[in-house]
Short mmCIF file of C-alpha atoms in Angstrom, two decimals:
data_model
loop_
_atom_site.label_atom_id
_atom_site.label_comp_id
_atom_site.label_asym_id
_atom_site.label_seq_id
_atom_site.Cartn_x
_atom_site.Cartn_y
_atom_site.Cartn_z
CA MET A 70 -100.96 -148.30 222.24
CA LYS A 71 -98.50 -150.48 220.33
CA PRO A 72 -99.60 -152.06 217.10
CA ASP A 73 -100.17 -155.79 217.23
CA LYS A 74 -97.97 -156.41 214.16
CA LEU A 75 -95.86 -154.50 211.69
CA PHE A 76 -97.40 -155.84 208.47
CA PRO A 77 -101.09 -156.44 207.71
CA ASP A 78 -102.22 -160.03 207.24
CA HIS A 79 -102.41 -159.76 203.46
CA GLU A 80 -98.75 -158.65 203.16
CA VAL A 81 -96.21 -161.45 203.14
CA PRO A 82 -92.61 -160.46 203.93
CA LEU A 83 -89.72 -162.41 202.50
CA GLY A 84 -91.68 -163.15 199.30
CA ARG A 85 -93.25 -166.37 200.61
CA GLN A 86 -96.74 -167.53 199.68
CA GLU A 87 -97.61 -169.13 203.00
CA ALA A 88 -98.00 -167.44 206.32
CA THR A 89 -94.81 -166.95 208.35
CA PRO A 90 -94.94 -167.99 212.01
CA ARG A 91 -94.72 -165.01 214.36
CA LEU A 92 -93.39 -164.83 217.93
CA THR A 93 -95.48 -163.46 220.73
CA SER A 94 -94.40 -161.96 224.02
CA ARG A 95 -95.91 -164.89 225.88
CA PRO A 96 -93.62 -167.91 226.22
CA HIS A 97 -95.28 -171.19 225.30
CA ALA A 98 -94.41 -174.79 225.13
CA GLU A 99 -91.82 -176.04 222.65
CA GLY A 100 -93.32 -176.75 219.25
CA GLU A 101 -96.43 -174.65 219.97
CA LEU A 102 -97.34 -171.70 217.77
CA GLN A 103 -99.42 -168.75 218.76
CA VAL A 104 -101.81 -167.78 215.96
CA PRO A 105 -103.10 -164.25 216.07
CA GLY A 106 -106.74 -164.17 217.03
CA ALA A 107 -106.75 -167.59 218.72
CA PRO A 108 -107.07 -167.98 222.50
CA ALA A 109 -103.89 -168.72 224.35
CA GLY A 110 -103.28 -172.42 224.88
CA GLU A 111 -105.68 -173.47 222.17
CA ALA A 112 -104.21 -175.47 219.29
CA PRO A 113 -104.86 -174.04 215.84
CA ALA A 114 -106.87 -176.06 213.38
CA ALA A 115 -105.01 -178.22 210.89
CA ARG A 116 -105.19 -177.40 207.15
CA GLY A 117 -108.28 -178.90 205.66
CA GLY A 118 -110.46 -178.21 208.71
CA GLY A 119 -109.19 -181.10 210.85
CA ARG A 120 -108.82 -180.51 214.59
CA GLY A 121 -107.18 -182.40 217.38
CA LYS A 122 -103.86 -184.21 217.72
CA GLY A 123 -103.19 -184.55 213.94
CA GLY A 124 -103.48 -180.80 213.45
CA ARG A 125 -101.15 -180.08 216.36
CA ASN A 126 -98.52 -182.44 214.95
CA ILE A 127 -98.60 -180.73 211.58
CA LEU A 128 -98.17 -177.28 213.11
CA ARG A 129 -95.42 -178.56 215.39
CA LEU A 130 -93.50 -179.81 212.36
CA ARG A 131 -93.98 -176.50 210.59
CA SER A 132 -92.80 -174.53 213.57
CA GLU A 133 -89.69 -176.69 213.89
CA ALA A 134 -88.91 -176.21 210.18
CA GLY A 135 -89.34 -172.48 210.51
CA ARG A 136 -87.13 -172.39 213.57
CA GLN A 137 -84.46 -174.38 211.72
CA ARG A 138 -84.49 -171.81 208.89
CA ILE A 139 -84.14 -169.02 211.43
CA PHE A 140 -81.07 -170.65 212.96
CA GLN A 141 -79.49 -171.17 209.55
CA ASN A 142 -80.03 -167.53 208.62
CA THR A 143 -78.61 -166.44 211.94
CA ASP A 144 -75.44 -168.50 211.32
CA GLN A 145 -75.02 -166.92 207.92
CA ILE A 146 -75.39 -163.44 209.34
CA THR A 147 -72.81 -164.04 212.07
CA SER A 148 -70.38 -165.43 209.47
CA GLY A 149 -70.69 -162.26 207.39
CA HIS A 150 -72.23 -163.95 204.32
CA LEU A 151 -75.58 -162.67 203.11
CA PRO A 152 -76.67 -164.47 199.91
CA SER A 153 -79.06 -162.47 197.82
CA HIS A 154 -81.73 -165.17 197.88
CA THR A 155 -81.60 -165.76 201.69
CA PRO A 156 -83.92 -163.73 203.92
CA THR A 157 -82.15 -161.75 206.69
CA LEU A 158 -83.21 -161.00 210.19
CA SER A 159 -84.61 -157.60 210.86
CA PRO A 160 -82.48 -155.32 212.95
CA LEU A 161 -85.70 -154.19 214.62
CA MET A 162 -86.73 -156.52 217.46
CA ALA A 163 -89.69 -156.03 219.73
CA ASP A 164 -89.25 -155.34 223.36
CA PRO A 165 -89.83 -158.66 225.15
CA GLY A 166 -92.13 -156.98 227.51
CA SER A 167 -94.11 -154.98 225.05
CA GLY A 168 -96.29 -157.82 223.87
CA GLY A 169 -95.96 -156.77 220.23
CA ASN A 170 -95.65 -159.27 217.40
CA LEU A 171 -92.77 -158.63 214.96
CA PRO A 172 -91.85 -160.60 211.82
CA LEU A 173 -88.90 -162.90 212.07
CA ALA A 174 -87.11 -161.40 209.04
CA LEU A 175 -87.13 -158.35 206.79
CA PRO A 176 -85.71 -157.77 203.31
CA PRO A 177 -82.21 -156.23 203.31
CA ALA A 178 -82.36 -152.49 203.42
CA PRO A 179 -80.84 -150.43 200.59
CA GLU A 180 -78.50 -148.83 203.09
CA GLU A 181 -76.88 -152.21 203.77
CA ALA A 182 -76.21 -152.82 200.07
CA SER A 183 -74.70 -149.39 199.62
CA SER A 184 -72.59 -149.76 202.73
CA SER A 185 -71.27 -153.16 201.54
CA ALA A 186 -70.38 -151.69 198.16
CA SER A 187 -68.66 -148.72 199.76
CA SER A 188 -66.75 -151.00 202.12
CA GLY A 189 -64.98 -152.69 199.20
CA ASN A 190 -67.11 -155.85 199.00
CA PRO A 191 -69.17 -155.48 195.80
CA SER A 192 -72.04 -157.85 195.19
CA HIS A 193 -71.59 -160.74 192.79
CA PRO A 194 -72.47 -159.93 189.15
CA HIS A 195 -75.64 -161.48 187.76
CA SER A 196 -74.91 -161.02 184.02
CA LEU A 197 -72.04 -161.04 181.52
CA GLN A 198 -72.13 -157.25 181.38
CA GLY A 199 -71.78 -157.08 185.14
CA LEU A 200 -68.92 -159.57 185.08
CA LEU A 201 -67.12 -157.52 182.42
CA GLN A 202 -67.63 -154.33 184.42
CA MET A 203 -66.28 -156.01 187.56
CA ALA A 204 -63.19 -157.26 185.65
CA VAL A 205 -62.51 -153.81 184.21
CA THR A 206 -62.94 -152.20 187.63
CA ALA A 207 -60.77 -154.76 189.42
CA CYS A 208 -57.94 -154.73 186.85
CA PRO A 209 -57.38 -151.21 185.64
CA GLY A 210 -54.90 -150.95 182.76
CA ASP A 211 -51.89 -148.74 182.69
CA PRO A 212 -52.68 -145.26 181.51
CA GLU A 213 -51.78 -144.74 177.87
CA PRO A 214 -49.00 -142.27 177.22
CA PRO A 215 -50.07 -139.10 175.50
CA PRO A 216 -49.68 -139.23 171.70
CA GLU A 217 -46.52 -137.73 170.33
CA PRO A 218 -46.52 -135.57 167.24
CA MET A 219 -45.43 -137.43 164.08
CA THR A 220 -42.10 -136.41 162.68
CA GLU A 221 -41.84 -135.34 159.06
CA GLU A 222 -39.59 -138.29 158.23
CA ARG A 223 -42.07 -140.80 159.65
CA ARG A 224 -44.97 -139.08 157.88
CA GLN A 225 -43.17 -139.32 154.55
CA TRP A 226 -42.32 -143.00 155.10
CA LEU A 227 -45.94 -143.80 155.97
CA GLN A 228 -47.24 -142.05 152.87
CA GLU A 229 -44.81 -143.93 150.64
CA ALA A 230 -45.73 -147.27 152.24
CA MET A 231 -49.46 -146.66 151.76
CA SER A 232 -48.92 -145.57 148.17
CA ALA A 233 -46.88 -148.69 147.43
CA ALA A 234 -49.51 -150.93 149.07
CA PHE A 235 -52.32 -149.50 146.96
CA ARG A 236 -50.23 -149.22 143.85
CA GLY A 237 -48.88 -152.82 143.93
CA PRO A 238 -51.92 -154.79 142.71
CA ARG A 239 -52.68 -152.25 139.97
CA GLU A 240 -49.10 -152.34 138.75
CA GLU A 241 -49.06 -156.15 138.70
CA VAL A 242 -52.23 -156.27 136.63
CA GLU A 243 -50.69 -153.79 134.20
CA GLN A 244 -47.58 -155.94 134.00
CA MET A 245 -49.68 -159.00 133.18
CA LYS A 246 -51.49 -157.07 130.48
CA SER A 247 -48.18 -156.03 128.94
CA CYS A 248 -46.92 -159.63 128.99
CA LEU A 249 -50.10 -160.95 127.39
CA HIS A 250 -49.85 -158.27 124.72
CA ALA A 251 -46.32 -159.36 123.88
CA LEU A 252 -47.33 -163.03 123.83
CA GLY A 253 -50.32 -162.31 121.65
CA LEU A 254 -48.31 -160.71 118.85
CA PRO A 255 -47.84 -162.85 115.72
CA THR A 256 -44.46 -164.46 115.17
CA PRO A 257 -42.42 -162.56 112.56
CA HIS A 258 -41.87 -164.88 109.57
CA ALA A 259 -39.69 -162.72 107.32
CA ALA A 260 -37.27 -161.70 110.08
CA GLY A 261 -33.66 -162.77 110.34
CA GLU A 262 -32.24 -165.17 112.88
CA ASP A 263 -31.19 -162.44 115.27
CA GLU A 264 -34.62 -160.89 115.22
CA LEU A 265 -36.29 -164.27 115.73
CA ALA A 266 -33.98 -165.02 118.65
CA ALA A 267 -34.76 -161.64 120.24
CA ASP A 268 -38.50 -162.21 119.76
CA GLN A 269 -38.31 -165.64 121.39
CA GLN A 270 -36.27 -164.26 124.27
CA GLU A 271 -38.88 -161.56 124.84
CA ARG A 272 -41.68 -164.13 124.91
CA GLU A 273 -39.79 -166.39 127.28
CA GLY A 274 -39.19 -163.41 129.59
CA ALA A 275 -42.91 -162.61 129.53
CA LEU A 276 -43.77 -166.20 130.51
CA GLU A 277 -41.24 -166.15 133.34
CA LEU A 278 -42.58 -162.85 134.68
CA LEU A 279 -46.14 -164.19 134.54
CA ALA A 280 -45.05 -167.30 136.45
CA ASP A 281 -43.59 -165.12 139.19
CA LEU A 282 -46.70 -162.93 139.38
CA CYS A 283 -49.11 -165.88 139.37
CA GLU A 284 -47.56 -167.36 142.48
CA ASN A 285 -50.10 -165.03 144.06
CA MET A 286 -53.55 -166.65 143.72
CA ASP A 287 -55.26 -163.30 143.15
CA ASN A 288 -52.94 -162.59 140.25
CA ALA A 289 -53.55 -166.10 138.90
CA ALA A 290 -57.29 -165.44 138.92
CA ASP A 291 -56.75 -162.09 137.17
CA PHE A 292 -54.54 -163.81 134.61
CA CYS A 293 -57.35 -166.23 133.74
CA GLN A 294 -59.88 -163.40 133.54
CA LEU A 295 -57.58 -161.71 131.03
CA SER A 296 -57.85 -164.87 128.85
CA GLY A 297 -54.25 -165.75 129.52
CA MET A 298 -55.01 -169.45 129.92
CA HIS A 299 -56.61 -169.61 126.47
CA LEU A 300 -53.40 -168.23 124.99
CA LEU A 301 -51.21 -170.75 126.81
CA VAL A 302 -53.25 -173.85 125.97
CA GLY A 303 -54.12 -172.87 122.45
CA ARG A 304 -50.74 -171.62 121.30
CA TYR A 305 -47.76 -172.05 123.58
CA LEU A 306 -48.11 -175.68 124.71
CA GLU A 307 -47.48 -176.60 121.08
CA ALA A 308 -44.99 -173.86 120.24
CA GLY A 309 -42.01 -174.71 118.09
CA ALA A 310 -39.41 -173.57 120.63
CA GLU A 311 -38.97 -175.94 123.58
CA GLY A 312 -38.24 -172.97 125.86
CA LEU A 313 -41.74 -171.66 125.20
CA ARG A 314 -43.35 -175.10 125.67
CA TRP A 315 -41.88 -175.87 129.06
CA ARG A 316 -42.45 -172.34 130.36
CA ALA A 317 -46.09 -172.51 129.27
CA ALA A 318 -46.53 -175.89 131.02
CA HIS A 319 -44.90 -174.53 134.18
CA LEU A 320 -47.19 -171.48 134.16
CA ILE A 321 -50.27 -173.69 133.78
CA GLY A 322 -49.21 -175.72 136.81
CA THR A 323 -48.44 -172.61 138.86
CA CYS A 324 -51.87 -171.11 138.20
CA SER A 325 -53.79 -174.37 138.68
CA GLN A 326 -52.22 -175.55 141.91
CA ASN A 327 -54.86 -175.82 144.66
CA VAL A 328 -57.33 -173.48 142.88
CA ALA A 329 -60.42 -175.43 141.84
CA ALA A 330 -61.90 -172.72 139.60
CA ILE A 331 -58.71 -172.43 137.53
CA GLN A 332 -58.35 -176.22 137.39
CA GLU A 333 -61.83 -176.52 135.94
CA GLN A 334 -61.10 -173.83 133.33
CA VAL A 335 -57.85 -175.53 132.28
CA LEU A 336 -59.53 -178.93 132.05
CA GLY A 337 -62.34 -177.43 129.99
CA LEU A 338 -59.80 -176.08 127.49
CA GLY A 339 -58.43 -179.58 126.85
CA ALA A 340 -55.03 -178.90 128.38
CA LEU A 341 -54.70 -182.32 130.03
CA ARG A 342 -54.64 -184.18 126.72
CA LYS A 343 -51.87 -181.91 125.39
CA LEU A 344 -49.88 -182.18 128.61
CA LEU A 345 -50.03 -185.99 128.53
CA ARG A 346 -48.83 -185.91 124.94
CA LEU A 347 -45.90 -183.71 125.96
CA LEU A 348 -45.06 -186.07 128.82
CA ASP A 349 -45.16 -189.12 126.57
CA ARG A 350 -43.61 -187.86 123.35
CA ASP A 351 -41.73 -184.58 123.69
CA PRO A 352 -38.02 -184.91 122.88
CA CYS A 353 -37.02 -182.36 125.52
CA ASP A 354 -36.60 -183.74 129.06
CA THR A 355 -37.37 -180.35 130.63
CA VAL A 356 -40.65 -180.15 128.73
CA ARG A 357 -41.63 -183.63 129.98
CA VAL A 358 -40.78 -182.74 133.59
CA LYS A 359 -42.79 -179.49 133.47
CA ALA A 360 -45.70 -181.25 131.75
CA LEU A 361 -45.75 -183.82 134.57
CA TYR A 362 -45.77 -180.97 137.11
CA ALA A 363 -48.82 -179.42 135.43
CA ILE A 364 -50.56 -182.82 135.23
CA SER A 365 -49.97 -183.36 138.95
CA CYS A 366 -51.53 -179.95 139.73
CA LEU A 367 -54.62 -180.88 137.70
CA VAL A 368 -55.34 -184.40 139.02
CA ARG A 369 -54.34 -184.38 142.68
CA GLU A 370 -57.31 -183.57 144.93
CA GLN A 371 -59.35 -182.85 141.80
CA GLU A 372 -61.99 -185.47 141.00
CA ALA A 373 -62.85 -184.15 137.53
CA GLY A 374 -59.18 -184.03 136.59
CA LEU A 375 -58.59 -187.61 137.78
CA LEU A 376 -61.56 -188.93 135.80
CA GLN A 377 -60.27 -187.22 132.69
CA PHE A 378 -56.81 -188.62 133.45
CA LEU A 379 -58.27 -192.15 133.53
CA ARG A 380 -60.17 -191.69 130.28
CA LEU A 381 -56.97 -190.57 128.56
CA ASP A 382 -55.07 -193.65 129.85
CA GLY A 383 -52.93 -191.47 132.08
CA PHE A 384 -51.63 -194.38 134.20
CA SER A 385 -50.01 -195.96 131.14
CA VAL A 386 -48.33 -192.64 130.32
CA LEU A 387 -47.17 -192.42 133.92
CA MET A 388 -45.68 -195.92 133.78
CA ARG A 389 -43.78 -195.15 130.60
CA ALA A 390 -42.45 -191.98 132.22
CA MET A 391 -41.04 -194.10 135.10
CA GLN A 392 -39.18 -196.21 132.55
CA ARG A 393 -37.30 -193.20 131.13
CA ASP A 394 -33.64 -192.59 131.86
CA VAL A 395 -34.34 -189.15 133.38
CA VAL A 396 -34.03 -189.51 137.17
CA LYS A 397 -36.15 -186.48 137.99
CA LEU A 398 -38.91 -187.71 135.70
CA LYS A 399 -38.82 -191.21 137.21
CA VAL A 400 -38.96 -189.91 140.78
CA LYS A 401 -41.82 -187.49 140.12
CA SER A 402 -43.82 -190.09 138.18
CA ALA A 403 -43.47 -192.70 140.94
CA PHE A 404 -44.36 -190.13 143.60
CA LEU A 405 -47.52 -189.11 141.71
CA LEU A 406 -48.53 -192.75 141.31
CA GLN A 407 -48.01 -193.38 145.02
CA ASN A 408 -50.07 -190.30 145.91
CA LEU A 409 -52.94 -191.32 143.63
CA LEU A 410 -53.03 -194.84 145.10
CA VAL A 411 -53.21 -193.50 148.63
CA GLY A 412 -55.86 -190.90 147.83
CA HIS A 413 -57.94 -193.03 145.46
CA PRO A 414 -57.73 -196.72 146.43
CA GLU A 415 -60.79 -197.47 144.30
CA HIS A 416 -58.55 -197.52 141.21
CA LYS A 417 -56.29 -200.34 142.43
CA GLY A 418 -58.22 -202.90 140.36
CA THR A 419 -57.66 -200.87 137.20
CA LEU A 420 -53.92 -200.72 137.85
CA CYS A 421 -53.66 -204.45 138.59
CA SER A 422 -55.48 -205.26 135.34
CA MET A 423 -52.88 -203.16 133.51
CA GLY A 424 -50.05 -205.29 134.93
CA MET A 425 -48.83 -202.53 137.22
CA VAL A 426 -47.52 -204.98 139.86
CA GLN A 427 -45.26 -206.75 137.38
CA GLN A 428 -43.95 -203.47 135.95
CA LEU A 429 -43.19 -202.03 139.38
CA VAL A 430 -41.29 -205.17 140.38
CA ALA A 431 -39.30 -204.94 137.14
CA LEU A 432 -38.34 -201.37 138.05
CA ILE A 433 -37.14 -202.49 141.48
CA ARG A 434 -34.82 -205.01 139.81
CA THR A 435 -32.92 -202.25 138.01
CA GLU A 436 -29.73 -200.74 139.41
CA HIS A 437 -30.41 -199.28 142.84
CA SER A 438 -31.49 -195.63 142.86
CA PRO A 439 -33.30 -193.25 145.24
CA PHE A 440 -36.17 -193.59 142.79
CA HIS A 441 -36.78 -197.13 144.14
CA GLU A 442 -38.15 -195.69 147.39
CA HIS A 443 -41.17 -194.25 145.58
CA VAL A 444 -41.63 -197.40 143.48
CA LEU A 445 -41.75 -199.51 146.64
CA GLY A 446 -44.13 -196.98 148.20
CA ALA A 447 -46.44 -197.28 145.19
CA LEU A 448 -46.29 -201.08 145.44
CA CYS A 449 -47.16 -200.90 149.15
CA GLY A 450 -50.15 -198.73 148.30
CA LEU A 451 -51.23 -201.26 145.68
CA VAL A 452 -51.28 -204.24 148.08
CA THR A 453 -52.59 -202.55 151.22
CA ASP A 454 -56.09 -203.88 151.97
CA PHE A 455 -56.28 -205.29 148.44
CA PRO A 456 -56.13 -209.11 148.15
CA GLN A 457 -55.73 -209.10 144.36
CA GLY A 458 -52.53 -207.09 144.62
CA ILE A 459 -51.20 -209.45 147.30
CA ARG A 460 -51.90 -212.51 145.14
CA GLU A 461 -50.04 -211.00 142.21
CA CYS A 462 -47.03 -210.16 144.40
CA ARG A 463 -46.91 -213.80 145.55
CA GLU A 464 -46.51 -215.15 142.02
CA ILE A 465 -43.46 -217.41 142.03
CA GLU A 466 -42.13 -216.22 138.69
CA LEU A 467 -41.80 -212.68 140.07
CA GLY A 468 -39.40 -213.77 142.82
CA LEU A 469 -40.43 -210.73 144.87
CA GLU A 470 -39.86 -212.28 148.30
CA GLU A 471 -36.22 -213.14 147.58
CA LEU A 472 -35.69 -209.70 146.02
CA LEU A 473 -37.09 -207.91 149.09
CA ARG A 474 -35.01 -209.92 151.57
CA HIS A 475 -31.84 -209.26 149.60
CA ARG A 476 -32.70 -205.55 149.43
CA CYS A 477 -33.25 -205.41 153.20
CA GLN A 478 -29.76 -206.81 153.78
CA LEU A 479 -28.26 -204.14 151.53
CA LEU A 480 -30.09 -201.29 153.23
CA GLN A 481 -29.48 -202.30 156.85
CA GLN A 482 -26.28 -200.25 157.17
CA HIS A 483 -27.53 -197.12 155.33
CA GLU A 484 -29.58 -194.66 157.37
CA GLU A 485 -30.35 -192.53 154.31
CA TYR A 486 -32.44 -195.41 152.92
CA GLN A 487 -34.49 -195.95 156.07
CA GLU A 488 -37.85 -195.28 154.41
CA GLU A 489 -37.06 -197.66 151.56
CA LEU A 490 -36.14 -200.31 154.12
CA GLU A 491 -39.46 -199.79 155.90
CA PHE A 492 -41.33 -200.26 152.62
CA CYS A 493 -39.47 -203.53 151.98
CA GLU A 494 -40.28 -204.83 155.47
CA LYS A 495 -43.93 -203.85 155.11
CA LEU A 496 -44.21 -205.70 151.78
CA LEU A 497 -42.64 -208.81 153.31
CA GLN A 498 -45.07 -208.69 156.20
CA VAL A 499 -48.20 -208.03 154.13
CA CYS A 500 -47.50 -210.35 151.22
CA PHE A 501 -45.45 -213.18 152.71
CA SER A 502 -46.30 -213.30 156.43
CA SER A 503 -50.10 -213.35 156.09
CA PRO A 504 -52.42 -216.37 155.54
CA THR A 505 -52.49 -218.15 152.22
CA ASP A 506 -54.75 -217.22 149.36
CA ASP A 507 -57.36 -219.88 150.18
CA SER A 508 -57.74 -218.83 153.81
CA MET A 509 -57.74 -215.17 152.79
CA ASP A 510 -60.53 -215.79 150.23
CA ARG A 511 -62.59 -217.56 152.87
#
């Protein structure tokens, strides 16, 4: 005697929570379901206990939906695509004449999964680990060649390279200690001229070696930890020999550049005041240029340094430096002023109150020089988005508009002065092609 069905009523194949329609051996009308235990030809009761035509319509709709799912699954099977979440038809079908009731679908058998994997069609990965494993399996790398024994020559070279790598930082620190020891010795007073010259030459050599070593930021930090900065600020910025002064200023700038911790230490030692004094009063042009370099390293992108620069009237010192006859000093001073105006536009009012516009225009009136490019750039920075600067440039007694138009005519045929020409055109547009003062104030 054949069993009436393969699964008991309380087991639900395919993981569904509602009963799955089952086929019987008896053909019945389209849209009619045969419920086990109900007499043939009798319509099952609708959910909720209702009987009659409404119940039959509900079951007819359910049977049509179930039949539609069966057809979809059948199409997927014939196309060779079996998604993991789609139920598959059982390979076991009841004999039409047996009268047995079989489920419409069964879960995929393990044998099918293993056969698909063995046939070269692995299942899709469901995790990152599976995806990585699939990539490694699909793209095998070339086998690595077997390691070759190291030759004696290569072994010796490798040992020397490793020794030099580990020995380098220690040797550089020792070199800095030796230099600081030489710089820390007292100056011989009772020595002759030759001995004094040799002593100064040794100290200058120590400062130059330290400058080379402190190009490395780690060495610069070690130099400050060895109290080297105290020695420079306290003794060598005010040394009697100009060669010692400018080398000390250069070393301060080298160490301080783009290192906030060292900048703060230098500012705390009062170096900025001494550097501004060197820039303003030192008789040696090289000392003034190196002092300006150190000042630039302490105030650019350094808020504390800029505030201290303002308190010490640094802009006035900078303007006087631009009025010197040293071209390098004039160019570097104008460039620093231009950079500070671009980075800190909040100080434009302070500069205008100092008469900076009038002084910059006076510098432009001097004999033409590449230095004028940076002066015009600073003037552009002073008037950009700043009505007070524009009003001062429009003063008739300055004659700036006529000066700029004449300068544009001179620069038209010279490609090397293209940036200066652009600054002149920008000033003409901003100051003399915009609305009047009254409309601008409104």
